[in-house]
XYZ file of C-alpha atoms in Angstrom:
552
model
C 22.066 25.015 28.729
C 24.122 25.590 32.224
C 22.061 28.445 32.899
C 19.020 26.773 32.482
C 20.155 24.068 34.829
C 20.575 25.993 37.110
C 17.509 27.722 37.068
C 15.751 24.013 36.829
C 17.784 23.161 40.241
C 15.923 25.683 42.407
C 12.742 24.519 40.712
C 13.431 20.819 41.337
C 14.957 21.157 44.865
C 11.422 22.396 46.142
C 9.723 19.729 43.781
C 11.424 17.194 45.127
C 10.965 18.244 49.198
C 7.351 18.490 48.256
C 7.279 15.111 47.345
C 9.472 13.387 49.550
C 7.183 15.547 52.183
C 3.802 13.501 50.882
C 6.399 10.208 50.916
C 6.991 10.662 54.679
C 3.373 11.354 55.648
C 2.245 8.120 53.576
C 4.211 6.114 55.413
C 3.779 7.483 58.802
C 0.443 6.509 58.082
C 1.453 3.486 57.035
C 2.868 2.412 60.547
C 6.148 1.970 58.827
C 9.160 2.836 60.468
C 11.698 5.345 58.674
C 15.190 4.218 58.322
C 17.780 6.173 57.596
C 19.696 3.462 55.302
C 20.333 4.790 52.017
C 20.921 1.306 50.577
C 17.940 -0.048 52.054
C 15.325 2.483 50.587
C 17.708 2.376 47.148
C 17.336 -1.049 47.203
C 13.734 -1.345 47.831
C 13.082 1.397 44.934
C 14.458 -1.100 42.864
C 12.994 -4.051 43.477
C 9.473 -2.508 43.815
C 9.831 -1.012 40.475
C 10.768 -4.716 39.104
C 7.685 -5.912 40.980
C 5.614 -3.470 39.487
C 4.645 -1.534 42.666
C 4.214 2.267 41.566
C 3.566 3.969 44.595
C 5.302 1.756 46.892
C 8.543 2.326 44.503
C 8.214 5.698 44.183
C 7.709 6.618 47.906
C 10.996 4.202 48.330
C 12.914 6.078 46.124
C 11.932 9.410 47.480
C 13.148 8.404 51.137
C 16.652 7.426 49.843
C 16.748 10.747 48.060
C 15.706 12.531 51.220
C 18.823 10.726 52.618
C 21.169 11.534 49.491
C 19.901 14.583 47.410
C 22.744 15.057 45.526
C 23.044 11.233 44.428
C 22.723 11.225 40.399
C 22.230 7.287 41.267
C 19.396 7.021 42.700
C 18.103 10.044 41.373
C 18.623 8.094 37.559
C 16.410 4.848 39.318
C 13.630 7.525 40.405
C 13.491 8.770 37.131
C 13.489 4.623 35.497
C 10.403 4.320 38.168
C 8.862 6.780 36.636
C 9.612 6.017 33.625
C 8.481 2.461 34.058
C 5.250 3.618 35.052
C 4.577 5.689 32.023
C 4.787 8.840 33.694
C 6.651 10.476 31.506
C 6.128 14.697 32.755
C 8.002 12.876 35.953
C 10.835 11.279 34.095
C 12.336 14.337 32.282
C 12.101 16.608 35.764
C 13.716 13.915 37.229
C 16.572 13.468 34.559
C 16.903 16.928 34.654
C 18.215 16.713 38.385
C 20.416 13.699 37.214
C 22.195 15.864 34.566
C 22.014 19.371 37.403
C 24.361 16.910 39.111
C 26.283 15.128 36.524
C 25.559 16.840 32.678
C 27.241 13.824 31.516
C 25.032 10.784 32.493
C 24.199 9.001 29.607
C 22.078 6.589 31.156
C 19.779 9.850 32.310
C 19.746 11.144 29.045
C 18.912 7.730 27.405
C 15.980 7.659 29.944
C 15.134 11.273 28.860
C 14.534 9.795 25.368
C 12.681 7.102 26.560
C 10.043 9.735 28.080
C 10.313 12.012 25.080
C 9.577 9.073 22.636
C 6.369 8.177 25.069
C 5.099 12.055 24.785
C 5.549 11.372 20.877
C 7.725 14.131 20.812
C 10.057 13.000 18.045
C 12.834 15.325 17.764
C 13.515 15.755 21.348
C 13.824 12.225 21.721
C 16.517 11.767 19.039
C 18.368 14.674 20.454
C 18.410 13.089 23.686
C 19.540 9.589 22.354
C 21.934 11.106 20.315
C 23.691 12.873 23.397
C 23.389 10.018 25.096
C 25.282 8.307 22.660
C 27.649 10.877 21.668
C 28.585 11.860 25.208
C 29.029 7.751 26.134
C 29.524 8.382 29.966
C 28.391 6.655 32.909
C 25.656 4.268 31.910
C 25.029 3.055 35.132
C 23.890 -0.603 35.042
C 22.739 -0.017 31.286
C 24.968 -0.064 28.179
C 24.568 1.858 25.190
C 22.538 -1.059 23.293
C 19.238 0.694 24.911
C 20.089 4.180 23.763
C 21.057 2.093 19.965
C 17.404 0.293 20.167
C 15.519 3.806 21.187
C 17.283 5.623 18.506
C 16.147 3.067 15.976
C 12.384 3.038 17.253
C 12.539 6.715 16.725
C 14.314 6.838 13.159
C 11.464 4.302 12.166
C 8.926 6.482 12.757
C 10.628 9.262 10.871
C 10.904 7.051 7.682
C 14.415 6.904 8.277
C 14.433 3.323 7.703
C 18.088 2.922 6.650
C 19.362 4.484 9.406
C 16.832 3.084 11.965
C 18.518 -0.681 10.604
C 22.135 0.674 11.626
C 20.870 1.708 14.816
C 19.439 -1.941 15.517
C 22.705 -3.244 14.708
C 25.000 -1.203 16.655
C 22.756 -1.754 19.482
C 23.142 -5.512 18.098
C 26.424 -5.735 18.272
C 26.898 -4.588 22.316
C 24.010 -7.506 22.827
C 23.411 -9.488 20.045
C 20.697 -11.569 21.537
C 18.485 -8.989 22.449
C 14.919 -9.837 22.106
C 13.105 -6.476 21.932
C 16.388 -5.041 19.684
C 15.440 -8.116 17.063
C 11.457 -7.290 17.177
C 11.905 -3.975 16.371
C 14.674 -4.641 13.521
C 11.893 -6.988 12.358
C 9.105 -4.504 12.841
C 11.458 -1.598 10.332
C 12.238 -4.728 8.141
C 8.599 -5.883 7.363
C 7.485 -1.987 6.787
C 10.172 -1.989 4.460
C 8.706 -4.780 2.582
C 12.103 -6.973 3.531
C 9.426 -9.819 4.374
C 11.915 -12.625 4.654
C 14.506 -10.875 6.562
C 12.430 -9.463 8.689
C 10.726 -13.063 9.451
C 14.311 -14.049 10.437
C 14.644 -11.325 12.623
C 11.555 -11.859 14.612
C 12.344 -15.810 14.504
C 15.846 -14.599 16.108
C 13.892 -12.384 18.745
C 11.585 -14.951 19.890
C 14.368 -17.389 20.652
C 16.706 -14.470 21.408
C 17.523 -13.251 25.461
C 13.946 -12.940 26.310
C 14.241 -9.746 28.059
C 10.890 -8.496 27.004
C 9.518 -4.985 27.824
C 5.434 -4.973 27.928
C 4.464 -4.326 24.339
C 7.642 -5.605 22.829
C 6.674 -9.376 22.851
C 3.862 -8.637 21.363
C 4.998 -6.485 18.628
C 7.472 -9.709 17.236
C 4.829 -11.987 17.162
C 2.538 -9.450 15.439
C 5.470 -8.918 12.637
C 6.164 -12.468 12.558
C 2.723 -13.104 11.159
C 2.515 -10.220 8.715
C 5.871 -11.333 7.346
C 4.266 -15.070 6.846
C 0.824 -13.624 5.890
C 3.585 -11.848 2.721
C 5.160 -15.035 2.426
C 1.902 -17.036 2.157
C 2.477 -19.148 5.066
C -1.216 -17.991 6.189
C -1.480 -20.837 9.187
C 1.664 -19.303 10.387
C 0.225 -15.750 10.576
C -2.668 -16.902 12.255
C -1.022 -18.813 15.091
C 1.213 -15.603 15.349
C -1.668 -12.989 15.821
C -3.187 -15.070 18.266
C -0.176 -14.866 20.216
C -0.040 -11.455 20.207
C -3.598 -10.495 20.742
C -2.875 -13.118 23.894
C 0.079 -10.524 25.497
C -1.633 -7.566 24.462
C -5.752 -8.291 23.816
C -6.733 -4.995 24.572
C -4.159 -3.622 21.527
C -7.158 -2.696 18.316
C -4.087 -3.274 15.324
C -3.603 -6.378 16.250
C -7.250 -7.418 15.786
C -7.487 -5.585 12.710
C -4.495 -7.445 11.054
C -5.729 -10.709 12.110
C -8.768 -10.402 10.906
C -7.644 -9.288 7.244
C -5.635 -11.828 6.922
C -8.918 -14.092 8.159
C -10.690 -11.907 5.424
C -8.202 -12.459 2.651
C -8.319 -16.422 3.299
C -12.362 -15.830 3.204
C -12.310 -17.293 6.495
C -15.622 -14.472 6.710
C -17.206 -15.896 10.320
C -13.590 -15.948 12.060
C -12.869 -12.393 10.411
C -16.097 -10.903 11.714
C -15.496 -11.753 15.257
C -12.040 -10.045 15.116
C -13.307 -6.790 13.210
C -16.127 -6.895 16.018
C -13.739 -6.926 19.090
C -11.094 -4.471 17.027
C -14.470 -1.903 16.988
C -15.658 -2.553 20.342
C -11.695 -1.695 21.455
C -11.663 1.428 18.402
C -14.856 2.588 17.683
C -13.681 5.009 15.458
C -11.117 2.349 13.397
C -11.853 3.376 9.987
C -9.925 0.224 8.592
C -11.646 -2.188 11.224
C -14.885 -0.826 10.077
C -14.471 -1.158 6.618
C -13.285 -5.024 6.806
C -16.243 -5.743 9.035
C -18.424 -3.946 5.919
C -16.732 -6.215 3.530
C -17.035 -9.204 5.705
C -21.116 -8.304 6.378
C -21.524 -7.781 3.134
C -20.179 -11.359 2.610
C -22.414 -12.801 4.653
C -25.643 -10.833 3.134
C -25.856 -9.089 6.532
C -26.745 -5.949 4.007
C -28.188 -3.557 6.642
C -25.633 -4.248 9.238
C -22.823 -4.248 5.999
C -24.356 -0.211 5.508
C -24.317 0.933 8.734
C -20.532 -0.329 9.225
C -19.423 1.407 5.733
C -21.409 4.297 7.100
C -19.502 4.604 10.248
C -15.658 3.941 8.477
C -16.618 7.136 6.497
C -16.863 9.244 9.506
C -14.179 7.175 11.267
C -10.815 7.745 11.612
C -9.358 8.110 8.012
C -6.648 5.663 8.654
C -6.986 3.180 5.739
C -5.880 0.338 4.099
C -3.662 1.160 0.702
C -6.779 1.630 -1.592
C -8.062 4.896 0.969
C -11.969 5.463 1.403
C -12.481 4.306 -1.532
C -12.984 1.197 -0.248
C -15.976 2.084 1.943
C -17.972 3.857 -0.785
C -17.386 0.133 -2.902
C -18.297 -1.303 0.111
C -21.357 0.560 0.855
C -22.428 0.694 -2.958
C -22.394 -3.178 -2.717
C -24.299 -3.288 0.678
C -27.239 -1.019 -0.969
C -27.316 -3.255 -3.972
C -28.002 -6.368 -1.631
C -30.910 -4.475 -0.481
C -32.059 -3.468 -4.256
C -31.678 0.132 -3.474
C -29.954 0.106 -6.684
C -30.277 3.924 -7.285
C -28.469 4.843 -4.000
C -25.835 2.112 -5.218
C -24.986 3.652 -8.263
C -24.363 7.152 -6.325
C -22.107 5.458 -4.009
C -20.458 2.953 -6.603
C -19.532 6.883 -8.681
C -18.210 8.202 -5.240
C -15.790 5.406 -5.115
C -14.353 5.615 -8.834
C -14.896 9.406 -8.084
C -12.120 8.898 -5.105
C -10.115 6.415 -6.876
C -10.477 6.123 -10.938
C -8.060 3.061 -11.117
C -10.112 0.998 -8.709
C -10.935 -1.749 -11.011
C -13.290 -3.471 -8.133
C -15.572 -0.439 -7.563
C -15.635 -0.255 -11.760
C -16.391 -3.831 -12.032
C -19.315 -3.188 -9.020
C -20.917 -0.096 -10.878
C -21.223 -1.849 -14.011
C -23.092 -4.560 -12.528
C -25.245 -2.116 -10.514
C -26.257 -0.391 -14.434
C -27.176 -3.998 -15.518
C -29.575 -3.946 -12.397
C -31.196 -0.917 -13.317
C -31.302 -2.246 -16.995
C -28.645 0.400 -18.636
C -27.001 -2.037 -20.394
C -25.473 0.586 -22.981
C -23.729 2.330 -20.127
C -23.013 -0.939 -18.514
C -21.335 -2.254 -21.247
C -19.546 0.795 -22.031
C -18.077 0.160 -18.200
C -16.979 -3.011 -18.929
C -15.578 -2.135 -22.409
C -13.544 0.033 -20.563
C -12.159 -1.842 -17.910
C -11.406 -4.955 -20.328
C -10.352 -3.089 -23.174
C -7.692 -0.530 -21.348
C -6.500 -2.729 -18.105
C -3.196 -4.366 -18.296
C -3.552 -8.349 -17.373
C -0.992 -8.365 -14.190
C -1.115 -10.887 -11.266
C -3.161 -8.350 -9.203
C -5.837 -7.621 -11.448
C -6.508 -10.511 -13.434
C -8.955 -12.009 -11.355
C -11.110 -8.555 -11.663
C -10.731 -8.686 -15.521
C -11.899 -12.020 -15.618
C -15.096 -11.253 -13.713
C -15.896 -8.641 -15.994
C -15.989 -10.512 -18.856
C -18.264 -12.787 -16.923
C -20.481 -10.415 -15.759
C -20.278 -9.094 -19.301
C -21.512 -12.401 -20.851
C -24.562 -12.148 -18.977
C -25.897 -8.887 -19.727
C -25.270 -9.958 -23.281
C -27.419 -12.810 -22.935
C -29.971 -10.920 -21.282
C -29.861 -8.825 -24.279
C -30.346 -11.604 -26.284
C -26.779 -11.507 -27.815
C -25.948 -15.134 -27.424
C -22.721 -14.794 -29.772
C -21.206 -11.932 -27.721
C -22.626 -13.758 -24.364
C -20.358 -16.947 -25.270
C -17.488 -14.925 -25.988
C -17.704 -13.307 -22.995
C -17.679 -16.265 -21.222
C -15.221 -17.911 -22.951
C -13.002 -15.290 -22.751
C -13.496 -14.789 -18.732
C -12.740 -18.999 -18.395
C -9.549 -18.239 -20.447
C -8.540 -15.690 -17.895
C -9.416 -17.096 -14.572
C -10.290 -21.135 -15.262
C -11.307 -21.270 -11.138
C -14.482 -19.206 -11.265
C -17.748 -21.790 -10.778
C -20.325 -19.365 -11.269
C -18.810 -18.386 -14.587
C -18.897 -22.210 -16.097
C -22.363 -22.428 -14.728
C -23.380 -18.932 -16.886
C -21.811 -20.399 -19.793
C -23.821 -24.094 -19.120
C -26.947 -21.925 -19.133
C -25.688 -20.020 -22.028
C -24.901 -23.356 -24.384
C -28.004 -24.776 -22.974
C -30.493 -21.893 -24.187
C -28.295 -22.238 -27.415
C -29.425 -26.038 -27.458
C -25.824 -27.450 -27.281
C -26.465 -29.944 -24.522
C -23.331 -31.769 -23.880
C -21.043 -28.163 -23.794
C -24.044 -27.461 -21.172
C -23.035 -30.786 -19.554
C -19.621 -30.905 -19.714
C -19.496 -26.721 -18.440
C -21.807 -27.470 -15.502
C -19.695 -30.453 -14.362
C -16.880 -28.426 -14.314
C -18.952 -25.786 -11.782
C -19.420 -28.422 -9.905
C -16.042 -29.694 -9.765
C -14.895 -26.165 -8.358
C -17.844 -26.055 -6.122
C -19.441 -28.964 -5.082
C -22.712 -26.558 -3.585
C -23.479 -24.662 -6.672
C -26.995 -24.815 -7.061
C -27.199 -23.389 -9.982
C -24.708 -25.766 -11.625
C -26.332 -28.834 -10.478
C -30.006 -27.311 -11.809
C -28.235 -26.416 -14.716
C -26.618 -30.208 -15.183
C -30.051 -31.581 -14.486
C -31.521 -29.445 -17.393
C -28.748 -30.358 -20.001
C -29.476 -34.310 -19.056
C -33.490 -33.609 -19.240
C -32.875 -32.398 -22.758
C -30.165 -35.550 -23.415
C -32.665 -37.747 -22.471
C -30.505 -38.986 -19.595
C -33.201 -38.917 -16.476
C -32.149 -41.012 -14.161
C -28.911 -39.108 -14.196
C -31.706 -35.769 -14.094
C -33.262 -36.805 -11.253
C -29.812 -36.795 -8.946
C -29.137 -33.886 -10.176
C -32.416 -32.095 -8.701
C -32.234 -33.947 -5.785
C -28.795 -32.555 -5.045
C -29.737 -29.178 -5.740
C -32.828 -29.414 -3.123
C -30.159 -31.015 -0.867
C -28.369 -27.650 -1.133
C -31.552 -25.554 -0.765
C -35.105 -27.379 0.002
C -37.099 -24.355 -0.607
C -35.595 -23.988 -4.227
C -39.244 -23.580 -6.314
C -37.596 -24.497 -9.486
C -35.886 -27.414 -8.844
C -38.753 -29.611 -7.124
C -40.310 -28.017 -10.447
C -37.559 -29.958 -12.618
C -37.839 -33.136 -10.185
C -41.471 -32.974 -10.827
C -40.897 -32.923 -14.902
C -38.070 -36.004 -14.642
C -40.618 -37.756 -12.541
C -43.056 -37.507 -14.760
C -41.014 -38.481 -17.728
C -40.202 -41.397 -15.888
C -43.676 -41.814 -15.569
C -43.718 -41.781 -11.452
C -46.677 -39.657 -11.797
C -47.614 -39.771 -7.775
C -44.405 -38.087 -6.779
C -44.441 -36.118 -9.891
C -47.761 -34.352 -8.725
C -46.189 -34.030 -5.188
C -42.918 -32.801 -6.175
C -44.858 -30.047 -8.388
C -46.993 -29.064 -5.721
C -44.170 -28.254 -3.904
C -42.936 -26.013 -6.738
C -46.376 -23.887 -6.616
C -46.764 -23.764 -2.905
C -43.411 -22.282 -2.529
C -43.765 -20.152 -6.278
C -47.554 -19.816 -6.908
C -46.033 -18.373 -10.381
C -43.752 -21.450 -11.342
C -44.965 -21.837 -14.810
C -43.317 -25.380 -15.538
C -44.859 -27.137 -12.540
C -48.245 -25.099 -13.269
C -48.018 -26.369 -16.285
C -47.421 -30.254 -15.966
C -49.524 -30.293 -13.345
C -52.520 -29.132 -15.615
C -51.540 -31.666 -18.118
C -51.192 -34.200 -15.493
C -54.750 -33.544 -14.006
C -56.628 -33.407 -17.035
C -55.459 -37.065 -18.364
C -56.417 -38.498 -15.065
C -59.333 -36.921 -15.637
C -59.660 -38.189 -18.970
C -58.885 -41.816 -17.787
């Protein structure tokens, strides 16, 4: 190691005149005088550095070196400057004069792990905090706490998460209010899964010493929200992403987390404007891409929903926990919404291909057989995810739907016993799914029990108030109970919903008529044929209507 010094002392002596050459020249032509005050040029090093002036520092620094060469001091503030300005090459051959002069500067060496850690090389940087640390000599106007905090940061990304903790709390201990310290002891904590600690810890750093370096801000208010998005405090997480996408808006992650969390609260328009900026800043982001597929495909934005699943297959690779897996669902689902049902099936069998326990993409391919009218195979999907899954928290939901989905390719079948069942069985599951009670109105009501076909639409509509097919459905069940005034609302609410809806002015035209308002009745079923030429009830009643004014 001494020899090597040495050898890097000839090498940095001409560096450094070279430099401090190109110093002098720039500021000959800058008309400024040079000074031979040591303090002076120390000084203004410094300060420019703190004012964020990089060449104005640097050139500052140099002239106080030219004045003191052998002065580890400023020699350990040229290498900060650099260091400060992310120029990392610069850093170590400056620490390596530091330590030519004195090998035991641990402030230099601390500094030298800072610039390792920024060329992501891992194991030199530990080294170097670890010397820093076990040598413990001249820190300059640091302490050890930074050398602590780096060697944390560095254990974290080695999966050394125990050890990364201790190093956050020795580093604690010299300054226990240190802000950046506390974000990244929350950052290890919440990768840990330590959700509640590690929402204390961020808590603590955002009212901590405020001492903030330029991404570390940032980085607690990021982990403060995925620790409350864990703890389902989702308003929380929300107001905490925004506040880091405010310090660092030009960071892609924290986009991307936002706008799963917007995702997951099926906040859809808000999550598609924060996939789109995460893209625009990561083209590549194989996770943003995939969300803004899901989120497209929510929004029946099919081709737009392919050609986003399209690109997060070529992307990146980095992935949320369920892996590609998640595209191919997402891109089988995407082709189904434009009824390219064969090409959906292909992609739905690349997903379960990728990952067999992916009860979605099972769920998905079964329905995508029903579309292309294999029920046996269909059902022989569904069998299997309902008959083998364990019920647990995280899957239930998925179960449920299957059983729903299941009921109606039984009742397409013609299988109203097994249909009901299904139903039933899928309500007993998950009791908050509309569009399963308003299957199993239409199921009861085919099956001529009226009131069930009430009392199931009603309860549709309870969960969701726009169901159009519950209130048709509730406005059938009260045709066949006789109950028309009641009928007519019902219709009217579903055109409310959707005025272009061919079968419900067709149902208001049949109520009218029954309650013989036979000028709106003919109006309200011309309005059923000119948007459905086909509609066979308002074809129908409007025949019979015609021919016994004719007859009168």
């Amino acid at each position: 190691m001494k020899n090597n010094r040495k050898f890097l002392a000839l090498s940095l002596t001409l560096w450094a005149s070279q430099n401090l050459v190109m110093g002098n020249a720039a500021l000959a032509e800058s008309g400024i005088e040079t000074l031979e005050d040591f303090d002076y040029w120390q000084n203004l090093c410094e300060l420019q550095t703190q004012s964020e002036n990089a060449e104005e520092a640097l050139l500052a620094c140099e002239q106080a070196i030219a004045l003191r060469p052998n002065d580890e001091t400023i020699w350990a503030k040229y290498s900060y400057t650099h260091l400060t300005f992310e120029q990392y090459p610069e850093t170590l051959a400056a620490v390596d004069r530091v330590l030519n002069i004195n090998d035991q500067n641990s402030q230099a060496m601390t500094y030298q792990c800072l610039a390792y850690l920024g060329l992501n090389q891992t194991e030199a940087a530990l080294d170097a905090c670890n010397a820093a640390i076990e040598t413990n000599s001249y820190w300059g106007n640091r302490t050890p706490a930074l050398a602590w905090r780096t060697r944390g940061q560095i254990l974290h990304q080695m999966d050394q998460t125990d050890q990364a903790l201790i190093a956050y709390d020795r580093a604690l201990t010299l300054e226990p209010n240190d802000s950046p310290t506390l974000a990244y002891r929350c950052q290890t904590l919440v990768d840990t899964g330590e959700y509640q600690h590690g929402l204390s810890a961020c808590d603590a750093a955002l009212n901590g010493n405020g001492q903030w370096s330029a991404d570390t801000h940032a980085i607690a208010f990021a982990y403060q929200g995925k620790a409350a998005n864990q703890l389902g405090d989702f308003a929380t997480a929300i107001a905490a992403y925004d506040s880091a996408i405010s310090l660092q808006p030009e960071e892609p992650e924290y986009w991307i987390q936002q706008a799963k969390l917007l995702e997951d609260t099926q906040s859809f328009a808000a999550a598609a404007l924060s996939y789109a900026r995460a893209v625009e800043l990561a083209p590549d982001a194989s996770r943003a891409l995939v969300g803004q597929c899901s989120v497209l495909n929510q929004q029946a934005q099919y081709e737009l929903a392919k050609a986003a699943c399209e690109q997060a297959i070529a992307g990146n690779g980095e992935w949320w926990a369920i892996g590609p897996a998640q595209a191919w669902r997402g891109l089988a689902q995407a082709l189904t919404g434009l009824g390219d049902y064969e090409s959906a099936i292909a992609a739905a069998d690349r997903a379960v291909g990728i990952q067999p326990e992916y009860l979605a993409a099972q769920s998905d391919r079964m329905v995508i057989l029903w579309y292309l009218n294999d029920y046996d195979n269909a059902i022989k999907v569904a069998n299997g995810i309902t008959s083998t899954t364990p019920v647990t928290e995280e899957n239930v939901s998925i179960i449920a739907k299957t059983w729903g989905n299941l009921g109606r390719i039984y009742s397409a079948q013609g299988n109203t016993s097994a249909a009901g069942n299904a139903y039933n069985r899928s309500i007993t599951l998950d009791s908050s799914n509309s569009e399963v009670y308003a299957n199993l109105s239409a199921h009861y009501w085919r099956t001529q029990n009226y009131s069930e076909a009430q009392n199931a639409a009603y309860q549709a509509i309870h969960l969701n108030s726009r169901s159009e097919q519950a209130w048709q459905n509730l406005g059938a069940a009260q045709v066949a109970l006789e109950q028309y005034p009641e009928a007519q609302q019902s219709y009217n609410k579903v055109l409310e919903i959707n005025e272009q809806n061919a079968s419900a002015w067709a149902g208001l035209g049949n109520v009218q008529h029954l309650l013989a308002d036979i000028d709106n009745a003919k109006t309200s079923l011309q309005t059923a044929i000119q948007l459905n030429p086909d509609q066979a009830l308002a074809l129908r009643l409007l025949k019979e209507i015609e021919a016994l004014e004719e007859a009168l």
